[in-house]
Tab-separated table of C-alpha atoms in Angstrom:
chain	number	residue	atom	x	y	z
A	1	MET	CA	83.342	-237.320	102.145
A	2	THR	CA	81.920	-237.442	98.933
A	3	ALA	CA	83.895	-234.961	96.005
A	4	ALA	CA	81.571	-232.188	94.459
A	5	GLY	CA	84.099	-231.056	91.765
A	6	PHE	CA	87.699	-231.952	90.574
A	7	LEU	CA	91.110	-230.922	90.418
A	8	ASP	CA	92.185	-232.439	87.076
A	9	ILE	CA	95.359	-232.876	86.662
A	10	VAL	CA	97.062	-231.885	83.570
A	11	ALA	CA	100.759	-231.707	84.646
A	12	PRO	CA	101.792	-232.899	88.042
A	13	GLY	CA	105.017	-230.451	88.202
A	14	LEU	CA	108.226	-231.290	89.664
A	15	MET	CA	106.850	-232.109	93.178
A	16	THR	CA	103.343	-230.951	94.520
A	17	SER	CA	101.659	-232.572	96.924
A	18	VAL	CA	98.910	-231.773	99.561
A	19	GLN	CA	100.035	-230.155	102.686
A	20	ASP	CA	98.356	-228.765	105.975
A	21	LEU	CA	99.812	-226.898	109.233
A	22	GLY	CA	101.752	-230.230	109.861
A	23	ARG	CA	100.275	-233.420	112.062
A	24	PHE	CA	100.806	-232.880	115.883
A	25	GLY	CA	100.912	-235.775	118.872
A	26	ALA	CA	101.965	-238.459	116.631
A	27	GLN	CA	105.696	-238.521	117.392
A	28	ALA	CA	105.835	-241.431	119.596
A	29	LEU	CA	104.227	-243.209	117.529
A	30	GLY	CA	107.080	-242.921	115.272
A	31	MET	CA	105.370	-240.901	112.863
A	32	PRO	CA	106.592	-237.415	111.821
A	33	VAL	CA	104.947	-234.103	111.853
A	34	ALA	CA	105.624	-233.732	108.289
A	35	GLY	CA	103.193	-230.191	107.108
A	36	ALA	CA	103.965	-227.266	104.984
A	37	THR	CA	107.750	-225.812	105.068
A	38	ASP	CA	106.712	-222.473	104.893
A	39	PRO	CA	104.109	-222.194	108.052
A	40	ILE	CA	103.418	-218.589	106.607
A	41	ALA	CA	102.895	-217.942	103.205
A	42	PHE	CA	100.474	-221.584	103.711
A	43	ARG	CA	99.003	-219.480	105.538
A	44	LEU	CA	98.297	-216.472	103.729
A	45	VAL	CA	97.312	-217.975	101.021
A	46	ASN	CA	94.134	-220.135	102.444
A	47	CYS	CA	93.498	-216.371	103.729
A	48	LEU	CA	92.874	-215.069	100.598
A	49	VAL	CA	90.439	-217.940	99.906
A	50	GLY	CA	88.529	-217.244	103.161
A	51	ASN	CA	89.585	-220.476	104.620
A	52	PRO	CA	90.694	-221.341	107.818
A	53	GLU	CA	94.658	-221.446	108.315
A	54	ASN	CA	95.181	-224.902	108.739
A	55	THR	CA	92.790	-225.887	105.520
A	56	ALA	CA	94.872	-228.547	103.105
A	57	ALA	CA	96.458	-226.556	100.801
A	58	LEU	CA	98.906	-227.667	97.967
A	59	GLU	CA	102.330	-227.527	98.352
A	60	ILE	CA	104.813	-226.696	95.350
A	61	GLY	CA	108.337	-227.516	95.280
A	62	TYR	CA	110.594	-225.838	92.475
A	63	LEU	CA	108.052	-226.333	89.529
A	64	GLY	CA	104.042	-225.897	89.024
A	65	PRO	CA	101.273	-227.891	87.956
A	66	GLY	CA	98.463	-227.975	85.403
A	67	PHE	CA	95.468	-228.296	85.666
A	68	THR	CA	91.712	-228.103	84.877
A	69	VAL	CA	88.814	-227.135	86.951
A	70	ALA	CA	86.270	-229.765	86.892
A	71	ALA	CA	83.264	-227.798	89.203
A	72	GLU	CA	81.031	-225.414	88.131
A	73	SER	CA	83.273	-222.891	89.513
A	74	LEU	CA	86.355	-222.969	91.645
A	75	ARG	CA	88.226	-219.902	93.992
A	76	ILE	CA	91.544	-220.087	94.439
A	77	ALA	CA	95.234	-218.581	95.428
A	78	PHE	CA	98.515	-218.818	94.930
A	79	GLY	CA	101.195	-217.380	97.250
A	80	GLY	CA	104.704	-217.559	95.763
A	81	VAL	CA	107.083	-216.280	92.932
A	82	ALA	CA	106.284	-217.663	89.174
A	83	LYS	CA	104.134	-217.513	85.547
A	84	LEU	CA	100.655	-218.242	86.440
A	85	ALA	CA	98.676	-218.439	82.801
A	86	LEU	CA	95.064	-219.376	82.593
A	87	GLN	CA	93.428	-221.058	79.419
A	88	PRO	CA	89.857	-219.737	79.964
A	89	ALA	CA	87.403	-222.825	78.539
A	90	ASP	CA	85.377	-220.408	76.415
A	91	GLY	CA	88.328	-220.324	74.127
A	92	SER	CA	89.344	-216.591	75.036
A	93	GLU	CA	92.657	-215.710	75.036
A	94	ALA	CA	94.986	-217.005	77.366
A	95	ARG	CA	95.551	-214.214	79.929
A	96	ALA	CA	98.676	-214.237	83.218
A	97	VAL	CA	96.789	-214.901	86.740
A	98	LYS	CA	98.626	-211.905	89.625
A	99	PRO	CA	100.025	-214.145	92.971
A	100	TRP	CA	98.474	-213.289	96.389
A	101	ARG	CA	95.319	-212.176	95.050
A	102	SER	CA	92.302	-214.094	95.185
A	103	VAL	CA	91.197	-215.634	91.166
A	104	LEU	CA	87.560	-217.087	90.478
A	105	LEU	CA	87.598	-219.978	87.568
A	106	LYS	CA	85.298	-221.438	85.799
A	107	ARG	CA	84.479	-224.725	84.437
A	108	GLY	CA	87.138	-225.970	81.837
A	109	ASP	CA	89.771	-223.465	82.996
A	110	ARG	CA	92.939	-224.473	82.886
A	111	LEU	CA	95.478	-222.885	84.827
A	112	SER	CA	99.201	-223.636	84.525
A	113	ILE	CA	101.951	-222.757	87.091
A	114	GLY	CA	105.591	-222.456	86.146
A	115	ALA	CA	108.547	-222.198	88.162
A	116	VAL	CA	108.943	-221.276	91.710
A	117	GLU	CA	111.658	-218.545	91.708
A	118	ASP	CA	112.052	-216.927	94.622
A	119	ALA	CA	112.075	-219.919	96.464
A	120	SER	CA	112.435	-223.669	96.875
A	121	VAL	CA	108.487	-223.874	97.525
A	122	ALA	CA	104.974	-221.974	96.254
A	123	TYR	CA	101.183	-222.510	97.786
A	124	LEU	CA	97.714	-223.316	96.020
A	125	ALA	CA	95.143	-222.632	98.444
A	126	VAL	CA	91.427	-223.594	96.892
A	127	GLN	CA	88.179	-222.314	98.893
A	128	GLY	CA	86.893	-224.751	100.739
A	129	GLY	CA	89.531	-227.488	100.795
A	130	PHE	CA	90.089	-231.000	99.645
A	131	ALA	CA	87.808	-233.518	99.873
A	132	ILE	CA	90.048	-236.301	101.086
A	133	PRO	CA	89.788	-237.724	104.399
A	134	PRO	CA	92.216	-236.863	107.352
A	135	PHE	CA	95.070	-239.603	108.564
A	136	MET	CA	95.650	-239.226	112.405
A	137	GLY	CA	94.415	-235.852	112.563
A	138	SER	CA	96.491	-234.483	109.648
A	139	TYR	CA	95.853	-233.978	105.796
A	140	SER	CA	99.706	-233.476	105.409
A	141	THR	CA	101.573	-236.339	102.846
A	142	TYR	CA	103.977	-237.668	104.620
A	143	MET	CA	105.874	-239.317	101.082
A	144	ARG	CA	108.352	-241.381	102.308
A	145	SER	CA	105.602	-243.884	103.805
A	146	GLY	CA	103.226	-243.219	101.788
A	147	LEU	CA	100.746	-241.917	103.838
A	148	GLY	CA	98.253	-238.852	104.532
A	149	GLY	CA	97.332	-236.348	101.862
A	150	PHE	CA	96.475	-237.781	98.370
A	151	GLU	CA	96.900	-241.612	97.840
A	152	GLY	CA	100.087	-240.640	100.055
A	153	ARG	CA	102.477	-239.830	97.369
A	154	ALA	CA	103.023	-236.237	95.309
A	155	LEU	CA	100.344	-235.654	92.555
A	156	LYS	CA	100.605	-237.079	88.639
A	157	ALA	CA	99.559	-236.835	85.882
A	158	GLY	CA	96.179	-237.934	85.919
A	159	ASP	CA	95.054	-237.293	89.068
A	160	ARG	CA	91.895	-236.402	89.783
A	161	LEU	CA	92.146	-234.200	93.365
A	162	PRO	CA	88.162	-233.861	95.018
A	163	LEU	CA	87.162	-230.112	95.632
A	164	VAL	CA	85.193	-229.857	98.942
A	165	LEU	CA	82.747	-227.222	96.654
A	166	ASN	CA	81.140	-227.129	93.896
A	167	ALA	CA	80.514	-223.702	93.496
A	168	ALA	CA	82.774	-220.733	94.557
A	169	PRO	CA	79.896	-217.894	96.858
A	170	ASP	CA	79.912	-215.171	95.167
A	171	SER	CA	82.473	-212.412	97.156
A	172	GLU	CA	84.406	-209.822	95.820
A	173	GLU	CA	88.576	-211.014	95.003
A	174	ARG	CA	91.174	-210.011	97.967
A	175	GLU	CA	94.661	-209.345	98.186
A	176	LEU	CA	97.407	-209.406	100.722
A	177	ALA	CA	98.284	-205.009	100.645
A	178	ASP	CA	102.208	-205.666	101.800
A	179	ALA	CA	105.081	-208.429	100.764
A	180	ILE	CA	105.877	-210.993	103.910
A	181	ASP	CA	109.145	-209.907	105.135
A	182	TYR	CA	111.201	-213.320	105.930
A	183	GLY	CA	113.849	-211.183	107.884
A	184	ASP	CA	117.663	-211.916	106.228
A	185	GLY	CA	121.180	-212.513	107.633
A	186	PRO	CA	122.219	-215.513	109.746
A	187	VAL	CA	119.678	-217.807	110.772
A	188	ARG	CA	119.636	-217.648	114.210
A	189	VAL	CA	120.269	-220.530	116.593
A	190	VAL	CA	119.665	-221.993	120.134
A	191	LEU	CA	122.922	-223.854	120.860
A	192	GLY	CA	122.915	-227.550	122.206
A	193	PRO	CA	121.829	-230.389	123.193
A	194	GLN	CA	125.041	-231.688	122.473
A	195	GLN	CA	127.060	-228.312	122.307
A	196	ASP	CA	129.438	-230.342	124.565
A	197	ARG	CA	130.301	-232.866	122.005
A	198	PHE	CA	131.996	-230.790	119.744
A	199	THR	CA	135.135	-228.754	120.548
A	200	ALA	CA	135.854	-224.876	121.257
A	201	LYS	CA	136.942	-224.774	117.513
A	202	GLY	CA	133.916	-226.727	116.204
A	203	ILE	CA	132.209	-224.251	117.718
A	204	GLU	CA	133.502	-221.600	116.508
A	205	THR	CA	133.736	-223.133	113.755
A	206	PHE	CA	129.818	-223.286	113.498
A	207	LEU	CA	129.058	-220.386	113.821
A	208	SER	CA	131.809	-218.048	112.043
A	209	ALA	CA	131.514	-220.247	108.897
A	210	THR	CA	129.048	-220.107	105.706
A	211	TYR	CA	127.070	-222.833	104.170
A	212	THR	CA	125.868	-223.646	100.839
A	213	VAL	CA	122.491	-226.457	100.948
A	214	THR	CA	123.062	-228.945	98.732
A	215	LYS	CA	121.507	-230.543	96.257
A	216	GLU	CA	120.488	-232.867	98.514
A	217	ALA	CA	117.964	-230.882	100.023
A	218	ASP	CA	114.771	-232.326	100.353
A	219	ARG	CA	111.658	-232.156	102.696
A	220	MET	CA	113.508	-234.398	105.398
A	221	GLY	CA	116.840	-232.039	105.363
A	222	LEU	CA	119.011	-229.969	104.384
A	223	ARG	CA	122.675	-231.233	103.671
A	224	LEU	CA	125.477	-228.500	104.269
A	225	ASP	CA	128.657	-228.315	102.245
A	226	GLY	CA	131.724	-225.885	104.007
A	227	GLU	CA	133.548	-226.290	106.331
A	228	THR	CA	133.773	-229.337	108.966
A	229	VAL	CA	132.931	-229.012	112.397
A	230	GLU	CA	135.099	-230.541	114.720
A	231	HIS	CA	133.454	-233.448	117.336
A	232	VAL	CA	135.163	-233.782	120.622
A	233	ARG	CA	134.861	-237.936	121.254
A	234	GLY	CA	132.681	-238.466	117.478
A	235	ALA	CA	129.269	-238.106	116.170
A	236	ASP	CA	126.852	-240.832	117.639
A	237	ILE	CA	125.204	-240.726	120.594
A	238	ALA	CA	122.198	-242.607	121.770
A	239	SER	CA	119.285	-242.039	119.418
A	240	GLU	CA	117.264	-239.615	120.856
A	241	GLY	CA	114.223	-237.719	119.817
A	242	LEU	CA	114.438	-234.460	117.610
A	243	VAL	CA	112.730	-231.750	116.448
A	244	THR	CA	111.813	-229.696	113.430
A	245	GLY	CA	115.188	-227.442	112.765
A	246	SER	CA	117.366	-229.542	115.295
A	247	ILE	CA	120.951	-229.563	113.035
A	248	GLN	CA	122.510	-232.763	113.479
A	249	VAL	CA	126.415	-232.600	112.895
A	250	PRO	CA	127.234	-236.423	111.529
A	251	GLY	CA	130.625	-237.833	111.290
A	252	ASN	CA	131.912	-236.250	108.542
A	253	GLY	CA	131.091	-233.186	110.466
A	254	LYS	CA	129.179	-231.233	107.972
A	255	PRO	CA	125.777	-230.160	109.545
A	256	ILE	CA	122.159	-231.011	108.452
A	257	ILE	CA	118.746	-228.868	109.484
A	258	LEU	CA	116.373	-231.441	109.890
A	259	MET	CA	112.843	-230.350	107.977
A	260	ALA	CA	109.530	-231.138	107.938
A	261	ASP	CA	109.545	-235.029	107.095
A	262	ARG	CA	112.772	-235.413	109.356
A	263	GLN	CA	112.438	-238.753	111.264
A	264	THR	CA	111.599	-238.392	114.732
A	265	THR	CA	114.849	-239.952	116.572
A	266	GLY	CA	117.961	-240.189	114.746
A	267	GLY	CA	121.193	-240.882	117.029
A	268	TYR	CA	124.405	-238.224	115.574
A	269	THR	CA	125.458	-235.361	117.439
A	270	LYS	CA	122.861	-231.463	118.380
A	271	ILE	CA	124.960	-229.225	117.979
A	272	ALA	CA	121.907	-226.448	117.353
A	273	THR	CA	118.350	-225.868	117.212
A	274	VAL	CA	117.014	-223.383	114.146
A	275	ILE	CA	114.843	-221.157	116.630
A	276	SER	CA	110.946	-221.599	115.221
A	277	ALA	CA	110.899	-217.895	113.776
A	278	ASP	CA	113.764	-218.814	111.240
A	279	LEU	CA	112.450	-222.063	109.916
A	280	PRO	CA	109.188	-220.613	106.971
A	281	ARG	CA	112.911	-218.405	105.710
A	282	VAL	CA	115.145	-222.131	106.136
A	283	GLY	CA	112.701	-224.139	104.224
A	284	ARG	CA	112.207	-221.702	101.342
A	285	MET	CA	115.562	-222.852	101.173
A	286	LYS	CA	117.016	-224.967	97.948
A	287	PRO	CA	120.373	-225.753	96.728
A	288	GLY	CA	123.216	-223.356	96.124
A	289	ASN	CA	122.045	-220.670	98.742
A	290	ASN	CA	123.889	-219.862	100.788
A	291	LEU	CA	123.711	-219.613	104.521
A	292	ALA	CA	125.839	-218.597	108.316
A	293	PHE	CA	124.469	-219.029	111.896
A	294	GLN	CA	124.239	-217.158	114.916
A	295	ALA	CA	123.543	-218.589	118.615
A	296	ILE	CA	121.344	-216.066	120.531
A	297	SER	CA	119.499	-217.479	123.323
A	298	VAL	CA	116.228	-219.017	124.467
A	299	ALA	CA	114.863	-216.072	125.820
A	300	GLU	CA	115.514	-214.532	123.054
A	301	ALA	CA	113.797	-216.968	120.084
A	302	GLU	CA	111.160	-216.625	122.204
A	303	ALA	CA	110.230	-213.081	122.056
A	304	ILE	CA	111.568	-213.154	117.947
A	305	ARG	CA	108.442	-215.631	117.635
A	306	ARG	CA	106.370	-213.018	119.026
A	307	THR	CA	107.019	-210.227	117.056
A	308	GLN	CA	106.784	-212.382	113.592
A	309	GLU	CA	103.237	-213.653	115.014
A	310	GLN	CA	102.347	-209.986	115.347
A	311	GLY	CA	103.922	-209.346	111.447
A	312	ILE	CA	101.748	-212.195	110.107
A	313	ARG	CA	98.266	-211.062	112.362
A	314	ARG	CA	99.210	-207.366	110.900
A	315	LEU	CA	99.020	-209.347	106.916
A	316	ILE	CA	95.949	-211.486	107.941
A	317	ASP	CA	94.474	-208.586	108.848
A	318	GLY	CA	95.423	-206.488	105.597
A	319	ILE	CA	94.331	-208.920	103.753
A	320	ARG	CA	92.388	-206.181	101.330
A	321	THR	CA	89.652	-206.070	98.712
A	322	ALA	CA	91.490	-206.555	94.896
A	323	MET	CA	91.263	-204.336	92.648
A	324	PRO	CA	89.229	-205.631	89.367
A	325	ASP	CA	91.637	-207.280	86.874
A	326	VAL	CA	90.990	-205.581	83.252
A	327	TRP	CA	92.041	-207.566	80.080
A	328	LEU	CA	92.661	-206.140	76.915
A	329	ASP	CA	91.181	-206.881	74.241
A	330	LEU	CA	93.802	-206.866	71.863
A	331	ASP	CA	92.065	-207.789	68.414
A	332	ALA	CA	89.467	-205.132	68.742
A	333	LEU	CA	92.011	-202.844	70.371
A	334	TYR	CA	93.583	-203.353	66.852
A	335	THR	CA	90.429	-203.362	63.982
A	336	ALA	CA	88.479	-200.606	66.160
A	337	ASN	CA	88.778	-197.294	64.395
A	338	LEU	CA	89.694	-194.899	67.327
A	339	ILE	CA	90.541	-191.914	65.360
A	340	SER	CA	87.699	-189.648	63.904
A	341	GLY	CA	89.612	-187.003	62.468
A	342	ALA	CA	92.917	-184.934	61.936
A	343	VAL	CA	92.906	-181.158	62.398
A	344	ASP	CA	95.479	-179.646	59.962
A	345	ALA	CA	97.597	-176.821	61.683
A	346	PRO	CA	98.237	-174.393	59.764
A	347	SER	CA	94.573	-174.334	58.107
A	348	GLY	CA	92.660	-175.364	61.750
A	349	HIS	CA	90.183	-177.699	58.959
A	350	TRP	CA	89.933	-181.034	59.606
A	351	LYS	CA	91.140	-184.127	57.485
C-alpha cells in the first residue's frame, strides 16, 4: 500500500500501537485476537472522523505520543481524557485540542498528547486510516510476537507512520453529543468452566472480596491482589482454549483476568468469565484500581450486551456538527484600544 502522507513520530508515548477490533478466526493456529482493549472508545473515535468502525487507529497506553503532520491536511479525533496541545506550523500560539471531536490539522502542525487521566488507554483515529498491510486479516499489533500493526511493535521516536490520505475531504467537524456510560459496580461474570475445581469457600471469597489491579497489568492480562481463592485439588488442568475475559486462578489463589493479548490456551483453572459488556470497562483499568465480582447467568449477560449495543448505536447516531472553535488572540486583545471614552456621571461629559 502506497503512503499518501505520514505521521512523523517525535515522541512515542509510553505504549502506543496500531490496533483494530481484533484478529478473529486464527486462534486455532495459536494467534491471539489482540485488538483494542476498549472497543467502545475505539469505535466512536473512528465514527467521529467518518471512518468505518474497524479502521485501524492508535491505542495510547498511559502517556500519549507527539507527532508532526507530513501531509497536506489530516483530520483526527482523540477519545479519552488528556491534555492535547497543538503547535501550528505557521508559528501562531499553541492551543488546546478538545477530545471527542474531529479536528483538522495542516502540514507541519505538531500535536502533543499528555498523560491519559481517566483510564489506562485512549485512542486516536485519523480519517482514512493508515497505509499499512494487514496481517492475517487484521491491522492489530501483537507485540509479544512482533506481528501485525506497524512493524509488529509499539511506536518509537523517528517512526513515519504512513497515511492513506494526503488531504482530508472538506467537511464540517463533528463531536460526540453525550458521554460514554461504561457502568459501575461489580464486574459481572458467568461462573465456570472449572467452577467445580474451587471450594464453596473459594467461590464465596471470589464473589465477596475486593481486589486491586497490580502493577503487572498489561494488554495480556490484569493480575489481581486480594484474598486467596481456595482450590479443591490444585490449580493445574489439561491445557484448553481461552477467551478474552477468562479468569484464571493459578496456584497462589490470586485471580488473573485475561485480556486482548492473552494466549490462546492455558492450563490453569478458570473460575469465571467476564461478560462481554463489562470487558471495555475492565480494559480501561490501571494499577491501583479496585474491583469486585458479581455472578450472573448467560441469559442475563446476553441481555446486558444487547442493551449496551443499543446505547452505543445511540451515541453514534447522536454525533453532531461541532461548534466552531474560537481562539482569542490575547496579544491583539491586550494592545487594542477597546474603550473609546468614559462618561463623568455627575457632569455627563465625555473624558
